[in-house]
mmCIF file of C-alpha atoms in Angstrom:
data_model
loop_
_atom_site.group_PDB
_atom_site.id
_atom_site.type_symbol
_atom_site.label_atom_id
_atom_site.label_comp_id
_atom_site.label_asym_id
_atom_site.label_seq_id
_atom_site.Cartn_x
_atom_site.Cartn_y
_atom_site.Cartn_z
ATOM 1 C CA UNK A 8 -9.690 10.151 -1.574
ATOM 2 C CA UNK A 9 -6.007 8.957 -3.239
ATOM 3 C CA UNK A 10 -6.526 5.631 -2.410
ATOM 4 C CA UNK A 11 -10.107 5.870 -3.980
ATOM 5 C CA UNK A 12 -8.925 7.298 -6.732
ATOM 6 C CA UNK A 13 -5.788 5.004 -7.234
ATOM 7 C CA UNK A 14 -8.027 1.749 -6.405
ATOM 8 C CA UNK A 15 -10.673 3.216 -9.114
ATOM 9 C CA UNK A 16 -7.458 3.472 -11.547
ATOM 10 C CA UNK A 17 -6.029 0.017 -11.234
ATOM 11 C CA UNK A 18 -9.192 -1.848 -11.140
ATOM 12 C CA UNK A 19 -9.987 -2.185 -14.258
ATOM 13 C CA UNK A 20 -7.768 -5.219 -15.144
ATOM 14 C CA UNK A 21 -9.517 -7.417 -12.826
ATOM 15 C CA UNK A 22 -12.916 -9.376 -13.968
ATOM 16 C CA UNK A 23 -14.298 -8.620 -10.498
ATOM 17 C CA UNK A 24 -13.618 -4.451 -10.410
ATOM 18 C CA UNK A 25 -16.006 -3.714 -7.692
ATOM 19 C CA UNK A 26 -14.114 -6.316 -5.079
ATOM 20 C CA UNK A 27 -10.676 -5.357 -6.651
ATOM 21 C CA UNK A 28 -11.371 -2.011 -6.621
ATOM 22 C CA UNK A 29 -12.700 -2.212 -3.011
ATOM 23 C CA UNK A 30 -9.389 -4.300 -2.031
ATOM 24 C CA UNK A 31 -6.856 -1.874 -3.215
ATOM 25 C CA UNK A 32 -8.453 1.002 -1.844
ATOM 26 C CA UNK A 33 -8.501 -0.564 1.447
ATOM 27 C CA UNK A 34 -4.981 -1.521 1.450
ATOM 28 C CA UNK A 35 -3.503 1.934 -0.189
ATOM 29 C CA UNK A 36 -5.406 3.592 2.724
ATOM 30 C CA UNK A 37 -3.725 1.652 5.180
ATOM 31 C CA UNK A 38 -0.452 2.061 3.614
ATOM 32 C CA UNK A 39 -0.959 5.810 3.103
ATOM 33 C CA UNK A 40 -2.022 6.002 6.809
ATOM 34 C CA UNK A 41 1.477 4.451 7.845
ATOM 35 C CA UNK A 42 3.301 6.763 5.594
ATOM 36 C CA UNK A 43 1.784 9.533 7.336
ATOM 37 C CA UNK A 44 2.705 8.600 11.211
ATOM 38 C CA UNK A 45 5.778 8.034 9.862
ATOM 39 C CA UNK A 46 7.117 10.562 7.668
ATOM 40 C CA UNK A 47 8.652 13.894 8.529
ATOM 41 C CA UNK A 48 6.208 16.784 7.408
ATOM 42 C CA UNK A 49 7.157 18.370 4.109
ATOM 43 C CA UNK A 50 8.230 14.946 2.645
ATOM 44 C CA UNK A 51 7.588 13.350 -0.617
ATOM 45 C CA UNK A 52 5.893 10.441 -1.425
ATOM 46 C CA UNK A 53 6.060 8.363 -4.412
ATOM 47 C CA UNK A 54 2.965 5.820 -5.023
ATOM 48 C CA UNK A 55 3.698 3.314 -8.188
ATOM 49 C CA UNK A 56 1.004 0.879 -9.309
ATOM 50 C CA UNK A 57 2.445 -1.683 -11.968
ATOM 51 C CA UNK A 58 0.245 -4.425 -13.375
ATOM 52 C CA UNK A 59 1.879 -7.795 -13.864
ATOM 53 C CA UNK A 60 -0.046 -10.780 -15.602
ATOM 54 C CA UNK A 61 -1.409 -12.267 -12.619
ATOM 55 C CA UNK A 62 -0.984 -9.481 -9.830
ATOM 56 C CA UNK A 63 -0.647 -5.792 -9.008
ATOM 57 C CA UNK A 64 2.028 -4.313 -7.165
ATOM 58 C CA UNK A 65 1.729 -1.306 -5.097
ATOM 59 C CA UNK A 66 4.932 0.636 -3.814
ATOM 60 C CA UNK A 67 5.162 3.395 -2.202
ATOM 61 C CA UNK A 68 8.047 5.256 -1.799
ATOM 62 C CA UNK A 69 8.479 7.903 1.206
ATOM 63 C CA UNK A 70 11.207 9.242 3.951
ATOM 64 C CA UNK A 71 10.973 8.133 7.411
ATOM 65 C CA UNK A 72 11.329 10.112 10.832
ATOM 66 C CA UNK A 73 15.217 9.362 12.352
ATOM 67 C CA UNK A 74 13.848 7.643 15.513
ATOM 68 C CA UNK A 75 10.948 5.471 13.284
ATOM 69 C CA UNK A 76 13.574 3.731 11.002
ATOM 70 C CA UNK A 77 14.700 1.149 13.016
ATOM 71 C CA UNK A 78 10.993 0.122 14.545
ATOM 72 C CA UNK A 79 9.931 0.191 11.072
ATOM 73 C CA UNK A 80 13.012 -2.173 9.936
ATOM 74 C CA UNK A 81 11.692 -4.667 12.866
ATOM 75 C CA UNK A 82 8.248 -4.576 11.450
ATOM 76 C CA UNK A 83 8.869 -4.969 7.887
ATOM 77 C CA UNK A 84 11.293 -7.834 8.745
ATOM 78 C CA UNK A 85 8.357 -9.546 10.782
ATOM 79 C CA UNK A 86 5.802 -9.098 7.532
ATOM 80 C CA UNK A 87 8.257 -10.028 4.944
ATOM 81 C CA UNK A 88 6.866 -12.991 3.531
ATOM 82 C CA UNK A 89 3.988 -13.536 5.852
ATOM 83 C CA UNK A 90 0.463 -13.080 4.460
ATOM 84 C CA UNK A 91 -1.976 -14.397 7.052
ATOM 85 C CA UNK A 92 -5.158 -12.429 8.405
ATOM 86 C CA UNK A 93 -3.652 -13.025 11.686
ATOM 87 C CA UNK A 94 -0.661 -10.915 10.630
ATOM 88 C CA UNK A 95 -2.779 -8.501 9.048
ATOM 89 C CA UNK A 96 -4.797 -7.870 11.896
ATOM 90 C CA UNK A 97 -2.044 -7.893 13.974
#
């Protein structure tokens, strides 16, 4: 339901709100879904949307469980940069 919400929110810049809108939900879900496996319970969590001219950028802002951080690190480190389907489906 947040992601629905924030992907109903942010759409409205884009000429195409029904894909857009579709997009961003699916990716704040899978974002929010991460946060959650790896997040101590009782943490916060920040989500920012800022519009740009020609893009949107999402970040989310949350603590991470001690023994997570440095598995997370790796991953991150992998994605940086890399925006293939292969990578996302990986």
């Amino acid at each position: 339901m947040v992601a629905n919400y924030i992907a109903e929110y942010v759409s409205y810049q884009f000429t195409e709100r029904e894909w857009a809108e579709n997009l961003i939900s699916t990716v704040t879900n899978e974002f929010l879904e991460a946060v959650s496996s790896l997040s101590p319970a009782e943490t916060s969590l920040i989500v920012r949307c800022r519009h740009r001219e020609s893009e949107l950028l999402i970040e989310i802002e949350h603590d991470l469980q001690p023994e997570m951080a440095q598995p997370y690190e790796l991953l991150l480190a992998e994605l940086a940069g890399d925006v293939s389907d292969e990578a996302y489906l990986n």
